[in-house]
Coordinates of N, CA and C and ligand atoms in Angstrom, one line a residue:
M1 N 28.6 14.5 0.4 CA 28.2 13.6 -0.7 C 29.4 13.1 -1.4
A2 N 29.3 12.0 -2.1 CA 30.4 11.3 -2.7 C 29.9 10.5 -3.9
I3 N 30.8 10.5 -4.9 CA 30.5 9.6 -6.0 C 31.0 8.2 -5.7
R4 N 30.1 7.2 -5.8 CA 30.4 5.9 -5.4 C 30.7 5.1 -6.7
E5 N 31.4 4.0 -6.5 CA 31.8 3.1 -7.6 C 30.5 2.4 -8.1
I6 N 30.3 2.4 -9.5 CA 29.2 1.6 -10.0 C 29.6 0.2 -10.4
L7 N 28.9 -0.8 -9.9 CA 29.2 -2.2 -10.2 C 28.9 -2.4 -11.7
E8 N 29.7 -3.2 -12.4 CA 29.4 -3.5 -13.8 C 29.3 -5.0 -13.9
V9 N 28.6 -5.5 -15.0 CA 28.6 -6.9 -15.3 C 30.0 -7.4 -15.6
P10 N 30.4 -8.6 -15.2 CA 29.6 -9.6 -14.5 C 29.7 -9.7 -13.0
D11 N 29.8 -8.5 -12.3 CA 29.9 -8.5 -10.9 C 28.7 -9.3 -10.3
P12 N 29.0 -10.3 -9.5 CA 27.9 -11.2 -9.0 C 26.9 -10.4 -8.0
R13 N 27.4 -9.3 -7.5 CA 26.6 -8.6 -6.5 C 25.3 -8.0 -7.2
L14 N 25.4 -7.8 -8.6 CA 24.3 -7.3 -9.3 C 23.1 -8.3 -9.3
K15 N 23.4 -9.5 -9.0 CA 22.3 -10.5 -9.0 C 21.6 -10.6 -7.6
T16 N 22.1 -9.8 -6.7 CA 21.5 -9.8 -5.3 C 20.0 -9.4 -5.3
V17 N 19.2 -10.1 -4.6 CA 17.8 -9.6 -4.3 C 17.9 -8.6 -3.2
S18 N 17.5 -7.3 -3.4 CA 17.7 -6.3 -2.4 C 16.7 -6.4 -1.2
E19 N 17.1 -5.9 0.0 CA 16.2 -6.0 1.2 C 15.4 -4.7 1.3
P20 N 14.2 -4.9 1.9 CA 13.4 -3.7 2.1 C 14.1 -2.7 3.1
V21 N 13.8 -1.4 2.9 CA 14.3 -0.4 3.8 C 13.4 -0.3 5.0
T22 N 13.9 -0.4 6.3 CA 13.1 -0.3 7.5 C 13.5 1.0 8.3
E23 N 14.7 1.5 8.1 CA 15.1 2.7 8.9 C 15.2 3.9 7.9
F24 N 14.4 4.9 8.2 CA 14.4 6.1 7.3 C 15.2 7.2 8.0
D25 N 16.5 6.9 8.0 CA 17.4 7.7 8.8 C 18.4 8.5 8.0
D26 N 19.4 9.2 8.6 CA 20.4 10.0 7.9 C 21.2 9.1 7.0
E27 N 21.4 7.9 7.3 CA 22.3 7.0 6.5 C 21.6 6.8 5.1
L28 N 20.2 6.7 5.2 CA 19.4 6.5 4.0 C 19.5 7.8 3.1
K29 N 19.4 8.9 3.8 CA 19.4 10.2 3.0 C 20.8 10.4 2.4
L30 N 21.9 10.0 3.1 CA 23.2 10.1 2.5 C 23.4 9.2 1.3
L31 N 22.8 8.0 1.4 CA 22.9 7.0 0.3 C 22.2 7.6 -0.9
V32 N 21.0 8.2 -0.7 CA 20.3 8.8 -1.8 C 21.0 9.9 -2.4
D33 N 21.6 10.8 -1.6 CA 22.4 11.9 -2.1 C 23.5 11.4 -3.0
D34 N 24.2 10.4 -2.4 CA 25.4 9.8 -3.2 C 24.9 9.2 -4.5
M35 N 23.8 8.6 -4.4 CA 23.3 7.9 -5.7 C 23.0 8.9 -6.7
F36 N 22.3 10.1 -6.4 CA 22.1 11.1 -7.4 C 23.4 11.6 -7.9
E37 N 24.4 11.9 -7.0 CA 25.7 12.4 -7.5 C 26.3 11.5 -8.4
T38 N 26.3 10.2 -8.1 CA 26.9 9.1 -8.9 C 26.2 9.0 -10.2
M39 N 24.9 9.1 -10.2 CA 24.1 8.9 -11.5 C 24.4 10.1 -12.4
Y40 N 24.4 11.3 -11.9 CA 24.6 12.5 -12.7 C 26.1 12.5 -13.3
A41 N 27.0 12.1 -12.5 CA 28.4 12.0 -13.0 C 28.6 11.0 -14.1
A42 N 27.7 10.0 -14.1 CA 27.8 8.9 -15.1 C 26.9 9.2 -16.3
H43 N 26.2 10.3 -16.2 CA 25.2 10.7 -17.3 C 24.1 9.7 -17.4
G44 N 23.6 9.2 -16.2 CA 22.5 8.2 -16.3 C 21.2 8.9 -15.9
I45 N 20.1 8.2 -16.1 CA 18.8 8.8 -15.7 C 18.1 8.0 -14.6
G46 N 18.7 6.9 -14.2 CA 18.2 6.1 -13.1 C 19.3 5.2 -12.5
L47 N 19.1 5.0 -11.2 CA 20.1 4.1 -10.5 C 19.5 3.4 -9.3
A48 N 19.8 2.1 -9.2 CA 19.3 1.4 -8.0 C 20.5 1.2 -7.0
A49 N 20.2 1.1 -5.7 CA 21.2 1.1 -4.7 C 22.2 -0.1 -4.9
I50 N 21.7 -1.2 -5.4 CA 22.6 -2.3 -5.6 C 23.7 -2.0 -6.6
Q51 N 23.4 -1.1 -7.5 CA 24.5 -0.7 -8.5 C 25.7 0.0 -7.9
V52 N 25.5 0.5 -6.7 CA 26.6 1.0 -5.9 C 26.9 0.1 -4.7
G53 N 26.5 -1.2 -4.9 CA 26.8 -2.2 -3.9 C 26.0 -2.2 -2.6
V54 N 24.9 -1.5 -2.6 CA 24.1 -1.5 -1.3 C 22.8 -2.3 -1.6
P55 N 22.6 -3.4 -1.0 CA 21.4 -4.3 -1.4 C 20.2 -3.8 -0.6
K56 N 19.7 -2.6 -0.9 CA 18.5 -2.1 -0.3 C 17.6 -1.6 -1.4
R57 N 16.3 -1.7 -1.1 CA 15.2 -1.4 -2.1 C 15.1 0.1 -2.2
V58 N 16.1 0.8 -2.9 CA 16.1 2.2 -3.1 C 16.4 2.5 -4.5
L59 N 15.6 3.4 -5.2 CA 15.9 3.8 -6.5 C 15.9 5.3 -6.6
V60 N 16.8 5.9 -7.5 CA 16.7 7.3 -7.8 C 16.5 7.4 -9.3
I61 N 15.7 8.4 -9.7 CA 15.5 8.6 -11.2 C 15.4 10.1 -11.4
D62 N 16.1 10.6 -12.5 CA 15.9 11.9 -13.0 C 16.0 11.8 -14.5
L63 N 14.8 12.0 -15.2 CA 14.8 11.8 -16.6 C 15.5 12.9 -17.4
Q64 N 15.7 14.0 -16.7 CA 16.4 15.2 -17.3 C 15.9 15.5 -18.7
R65 N 14.5 15.7 -18.7 CA 13.9 16.0 -20.0 C 14.3 17.4 -20.5
P66 N 14.5 17.5 -21.8 CA 14.7 18.9 -22.3 C 13.5 19.8 -22.2
D67 N 13.7 21.0 -21.8 CA 12.6 22.0 -21.6 C 12.5 22.7 -23.0
E68 N 11.5 22.2 -23.8 CA 11.4 22.8 -25.1 C 10.7 24.1 -25.2
T69 N 10.2 24.6 -24.0 CA 9.6 25.9 -24.0 C 10.6 26.9 -23.7
A70 N 11.8 26.5 -23.3 CA 12.9 27.5 -23.0 C 13.7 27.8 -24.3
E71 N 14.5 28.9 -24.2 CA 15.4 29.2 -25.3 C 16.5 28.2 -25.4
P72 N 16.8 27.7 -26.6 CA 17.9 26.7 -26.7 C 19.2 27.4 -26.3
E73 N 20.1 26.6 -25.8 CA 21.4 27.1 -25.3 C 22.4 27.0 -26.5
D74 N 23.4 27.9 -26.5 CA 24.4 27.8 -27.5 C 25.5 26.8 -27.0
C75 N 25.7 25.7 -27.9 CA 26.6 24.7 -27.5 C 28.1 25.1 -27.9
G76 N 28.2 26.2 -28.5 CA 29.6 26.6 -28.9 C 30.0 26.2 -30.3
D77 N 29.2 25.2 -30.8 CA 29.6 24.7 -32.2 C 28.5 25.3 -33.1
G78 N 28.9 26.3 -33.9 CA 28.0 27.0 -34.8 C 27.4 26.1 -35.9
E79 N 28.1 25.0 -36.2 CA 27.6 24.1 -37.2 C 26.9 22.9 -36.7
C80 N 26.7 22.8 -35.4 CA 26.1 21.6 -34.8 C 24.7 21.3 -35.3
G81 N 23.9 22.4 -35.4 CA 22.6 22.2 -36.0 C 21.5 21.7 -35.0
H82 N 21.9 21.1 -33.8 CA 21.0 20.7 -32.9 C 20.5 21.8 -32.0
K83 N 19.3 21.6 -31.5 CA 18.8 22.6 -30.5 C 19.1 22.0 -29.1
H84 N 19.8 22.8 -28.3 CA 20.2 22.3 -27.0 C 19.3 23.0 -26.0
Y85 N 18.2 22.4 -25.6 CA 17.4 23.0 -24.6 C 17.9 22.7 -23.2
P86 N 17.8 23.6 -22.3 CA 18.2 23.3 -20.9 C 17.3 22.1 -20.4
V87 N 17.9 21.3 -19.5 CA 17.1 20.2 -19.0 C 16.3 20.6 -17.8
I88 N 15.2 19.9 -17.6 CA 14.4 20.1 -16.4 C 14.8 19.0 -15.4
N89 N 15.4 19.4 -14.3 CA 15.8 18.4 -13.3 C 14.6 18.1 -12.3
E90 N 14.3 16.8 -12.2 CA 13.2 16.4 -11.3 C 13.8 15.1 -10.6
K91 N 14.2 15.3 -9.4 CA 14.8 14.2 -8.6 C 13.7 13.4 -8.0
L92 N 13.6 12.1 -8.4 CA 12.6 11.2 -7.9 C 13.2 10.1 -7.1
V93 N 12.7 9.9 -5.9 CA 13.2 8.8 -5.0 C 12.1 7.8 -4.8
F94 N 12.4 6.6 -5.0 CA 11.4 5.5 -4.7 C 12.0 4.5 -3.7
I95 N 11.4 4.4 -2.6 CA 11.9 3.5 -1.6 C 10.8 2.4 -1.4
N96 N 11.3 1.1 -1.4 CA 10.4 -0.1 -1.3 C 9.3 0.0 -2.3
P97 N 9.7 0.3 -3.6 CA 8.6 0.4 -4.6 C 8.0 -1.0 -5.0
E98 N 6.7 -0.9 -5.3 CA 5.9 -2.1 -5.8 C 5.1 -1.7 -7.0
I99 N 5.1 -2.5 -8.0 CA 4.2 -2.3 -9.1 C 2.8 -2.9 -8.9
L100 N 1.8 -2.0 -9.0 CA 0.4 -2.5 -8.9 C -0.2 -2.3 -10.3
A101 N -0.9 -3.2 -10.7 CA -1.7 -3.1 -12.0 C -0.8 -2.6 -13.2
P102 N 0.1 -3.5 -13.6 CA 0.8 -3.1 -14.9 C -0.2 -3.3 -16.0
A103 N -0.1 -2.4 -17.0 CA -1.0 -2.5 -18.2 C -0.7 -3.7 -19.0
D104 N -1.8 -4.1 -19.8 CA -1.6 -5.2 -20.8 C -0.8 -4.7 -22.0
E105 N -1.1 -3.4 -22.3 CA -0.4 -2.8 -23.4 C 1.1 -2.7 -23.2
M106 N 1.9 -3.1 -24.1 CA 3.3 -3.1 -24.0 C 3.9 -1.9 -24.8
A107 N 5.1 -1.5 -24.4 CA 5.8 -0.4 -25.1 C 7.3 -0.9 -25.1
A108 N 7.9 -0.6 -26.3 CA 9.3 -1.0 -26.4 C 10.1 0.3 -26.4
Y109 N 11.2 0.4 -25.6 CA 12.1 1.5 -25.6 C 13.5 1.0 -25.7
Q110 N 14.4 1.7 -26.3 CA 15.8 1.3 -26.3 C 16.3 1.6 -24.9
E111 N 16.9 0.6 -24.2 CA 17.4 0.8 -22.9 C 18.9 0.6 -22.8
G112 N 19.5 1.3 -21.9 CA 20.9 1.1 -21.5 C 21.0 1.0 -20.0
C113 N 22.2 0.8 -19.5 CA 22.3 0.7 -18.1 C 23.7 1.0 -17.7
L114 N 23.9 1.7 -16.6 CA 25.2 2.1 -16.1 C 26.1 0.9 -15.7
S115 N 25.4 -0.2 -15.4 CA 26.1 -1.4 -15.1 C 26.4 -2.3 -16.3
V116 N 25.9 -1.9 -17.5 CA 26.2 -2.6 -18.7 C 26.6 -1.5 -19.7
P117 N 27.8 -0.8 -19.5 CA 28.1 0.4 -20.3 C 28.1 0.2 -21.8
D118 N 27.7 1.2 -22.5 CA 27.8 1.3 -24.0 C 27.0 0.2 -24.7
I119 N 26.1 -0.5 -24.0 CA 25.2 -1.5 -24.7 C 23.8 -1.0 -24.6
Y120 N 23.1 -1.0 -25.8 CA 21.7 -0.5 -25.9 C 20.9 -1.6 -26.6
A121 N 19.7 -1.8 -26.2 CA 18.8 -2.7 -26.8 C 17.3 -2.4 -26.5
D122 N 16.4 -2.7 -27.4 CA 15.0 -2.6 -27.2 C 14.5 -3.6 -26.2
V123 N 13.7 -3.1 -25.2 CA 13.1 -4.0 -24.3 C 11.6 -3.7 -24.2
E124 N 10.7 -4.7 -24.2 CA 9.3 -4.5 -24.1 C 8.9 -4.6 -22.7
R125 N 8.1 -3.6 -22.2 CA 7.6 -3.7 -20.9 C 6.2 -3.1 -20.9
P126 N 5.4 -3.3 -19.8 CA 4.0 -2.7 -19.8 C 4.2 -1.2 -19.9
A127 N 3.3 -0.6 -20.8 CA 3.4 0.8 -21.1 C 3.1 1.7 -20.0
T128 N 2.2 1.3 -19.1 CA 1.8 2.1 -17.9 C 1.8 1.2 -16.7
C129 N 1.9 1.8 -15.5 CA 1.7 1.0 -14.3 C 1.4 1.9 -13.2
R130 N 0.9 1.3 -12.1 CA 0.7 2.1 -10.9 C 1.8 1.6 -9.9
V131 N 2.4 2.6 -9.3 CA 3.5 2.3 -8.4 C 3.1 2.7 -7.0
R132 N 3.4 1.9 -6.0 CA 3.3 2.3 -4.6 C 4.7 2.3 -4.1
Y133 N 5.1 3.4 -3.3 CA 6.4 3.5 -2.8 C 6.4 4.4 -1.6
Q134 N 7.6 4.4 -0.9 CA 7.8 5.3 0.2 C 8.8 6.4 -0.1
D135 N 8.6 7.5 0.5 CA 9.6 8.6 0.3 C 10.7 8.5 1.4
L136 N 11.6 9.5 1.4 CA 12.7 9.5 2.4 C 12.3 9.5 3.8
D137 N 11.0 10.0 4.1 CA 10.5 10.1 5.4 C 9.7 8.9 5.8
G138 N 9.5 8.0 4.8 CA 8.8 6.8 5.1 C 7.3 6.9 4.8
N139 N 6.9 8.0 4.3 CA 5.4 8.2 3.9 C 5.1 7.4 2.6
S140 N 3.9 6.8 2.6 CA 3.6 6.0 1.4 C 2.9 6.9 0.3
H141 N 3.1 6.5 -0.9 CA 2.5 7.2 -2.1 C 2.1 6.2 -3.1
E142 N 1.1 6.5 -3.9 CA 0.7 5.7 -5.0 C 0.5 6.6 -6.2
E143 N 1.0 6.2 -7.4 CA 1.0 7.1 -8.6 C 0.8 6.2 -9.8
D144 N 0.1 6.8 -10.8 CA 0.0 6.1 -12.1 C 1.1 6.7 -13.0
I145 N 1.9 5.9 -13.6 CA 3.0 6.5 -14.4 C 3.0 5.8 -15.8
E146 N 3.6 6.6 -16.7 CA 3.5 6.1 -18.2 C 4.8 6.6 -18.8
G147 N 4.9 6.2 -20.1 CA 6.0 6.7 -21.0 C 7.4 6.3 -20.4
M148 N 8.4 7.2 -20.6 CA 9.7 7.0 -20.2 C 9.9 6.6 -18.7
L149 N 9.1 7.3 -17.9 CA 9.2 7.1 -16.5 C 8.8 5.7 -16.1
A150 N 7.7 5.2 -16.8 CA 7.2 3.8 -16.5 C 8.3 2.8 -16.9
T151 N 8.9 3.0 -18.1 CA 10.0 2.1 -18.5 C 11.2 2.2 -17.6
C152 N 11.6 3.4 -17.2 CA 12.8 3.6 -16.4 C 12.6 3.0 -15.0
L153 N 11.4 3.2 -14.4 CA 11.1 2.7 -13.1 C 11.1 1.1 -13.1
Q154 N 10.5 0.5 -14.2 CA 10.5 -0.9 -14.2 C 11.9 -1.5 -14.5
H155 N 12.7 -0.8 -15.2 CA 14.1 -1.2 -15.4 C 14.8 -1.2 -14.0
E156 N 14.7 -0.1 -13.3 CA 15.3 0.0 -12.0 C 14.8 -1.0 -11.0
M157 N 13.5 -1.3 -11.1 CA 12.9 -2.2 -10.1 C 13.5 -3.6 -10.4
D158 N 13.7 -3.9 -11.7 CA 14.4 -5.2 -12.0 C 15.7 -5.4 -11.2
H159 N 16.5 -4.3 -11.1 CA 17.7 -4.4 -10.3 C 17.5 -4.9 -8.9
L160 N 16.4 -4.5 -8.3 CA 16.1 -4.9 -6.9 C 15.9 -6.4 -6.8
E161 N 15.6 -7.0 -8.0 CA 15.4 -8.5 -8.0 C 16.7 -9.2 -8.6
G162 N 17.7 -8.4 -8.8 CA 18.9 -9.0 -9.4 C 18.8 -9.2 -10.9
I163 N 17.9 -8.5 -11.6 CA 17.7 -8.7 -13.0 C 18.3 -7.5 -13.8
L164 N 19.0 -7.8 -14.9 CA 19.5 -6.7 -15.7 C 18.6 -6.6 -17.0
F165 N 18.7 -5.5 -17.7 CA 17.8 -5.4 -18.9 C 18.3 -6.4 -20.0
I166 N 19.6 -6.8 -20.0 CA 20.0 -7.7 -21.0 C 19.4 -9.1 -20.7
D167 N 18.9 -9.3 -19.5 CA 18.3 -10.6 -19.2 C 16.9 -10.8 -19.9
H168 N 16.4 -9.6 -20.4 CA 15.1 -9.7 -21.1 C 15.4 -10.0 -22.6
L169 N 16.6 -10.0 -23.0 CA 16.9 -10.3 -24.4 C 17.0 -11.8 -24.7
S170 N 17.0 -12.2 -25.9 CA 17.2 -13.6 -26.3 C 18.6 -14.0 -25.9
K171 N 18.8 -15.3 -25.7 CA 20.1 -15.8 -25.3 C 21.2 -15.3 -26.2
L172 N 20.9 -15.4 -27.5 CA 21.9 -15.0 -28.6 C 22.2 -13.5 -28.5
K173 N 21.1 -12.7 -28.4 CA 21.3 -11.3 -28.3 C 22.1 -10.9 -27.1
R174 N 21.8 -11.6 -25.9 CA 22.6 -11.3 -24.7 C 24.0 -11.6 -24.8
K175 N 24.3 -12.8 -25.5 CA 25.7 -13.2 -25.7 C 26.4 -12.2 -26.5
M176 N 25.7 -11.7 -27.6 CA 26.3 -10.7 -28.5 C 26.6 -9.4 -27.8
A177 N 25.7 -9.0 -26.9 CA 25.9 -7.8 -26.2 C 27.1 -7.9 -25.2
L178 N 27.2 -9.0 -24.5 CA 28.3 -9.2 -23.6 C 29.6 -9.3 -24.3
K179 N 29.6 -9.9 -25.5 CA 30.8 -10.0 -26.3 C 31.3 -8.6 -26.7
K180 N 30.3 -7.8 -27.1 CA 30.6 -6.4 -27.6 C 31.2 -5.6 -26.4
L181 N 30.6 -5.8 -25.2 CA 31.1 -5.1 -24.0 C 32.5 -5.5 -23.7
E182 N 32.8 -6.8 -23.9 CA 34.2 -7.3 -23.6 C 35.2 -6.6 -24.6
K183 N 34.7 -6.5 -25.8 CA 35.6 -5.9 -26.9 C 35.9 -4.5 -26.6
L184 N 34.8 -3.7 -26.2 CA 34.9 -2.3 -25.9 C 35.9 -2.1 -24.7
R185 N 35.8 -3.0 -23.7 CA 36.6 -2.9 -22.6 C 38.1 -3.1 -22.9
R186 N 38.3 -4.1 -23.8 CA 39.7 -4.4 -24.2 C 40.3 -3.2 -25.0
A187 N 39.4 -2.6 -25.8 CA 39.9 -1.4 -26.6 C 40.2 -0.2 -25.7
A188 N 39.5 -0.1 -24.6 CA 39.6 1.1 -23.7 C 41.0 1.1 -23.0
Ligands
ZN1 ZN1 20.2 -0.4 -15.0

């Protein structure tokens, strides 16, 4: 396994429309392993293959939800005041995903993206949807999803079409976001 380089805006490769996966082989499994490792190292919750420069319809997601039924962990800072629950890891892999029946009802979540670092903005998307996808062995699945997972999956699916979450913002807001990113880069 290896951590791969994450492409960032304005890399033109992020605008690529990704190709369907046809071979469910070891190369695909290695790509998915690397994508998880890369995503965890960058503290992300989702990653599309094109973000590591591979134009294939492959997504990985792990929402890393806090387990609020578990004992909070000691973060070492006695005055921090937050409860640090251990996270539940659930590695989800979506190959050749398709959205079926998106809901009319919309939900807005604050989104960020490893390819647009340090920029966050509210994006409205269908609150629930049905997704059809293949797993690493090529088997087909269909599932109804909602909440964070629905938002995250739709964000990642946009990457397969060469669309970034900032493309959903108004022209002015997108311009401001890119300017802020430029400023942060200069300061770094
Ligand atoms: Zn993204």
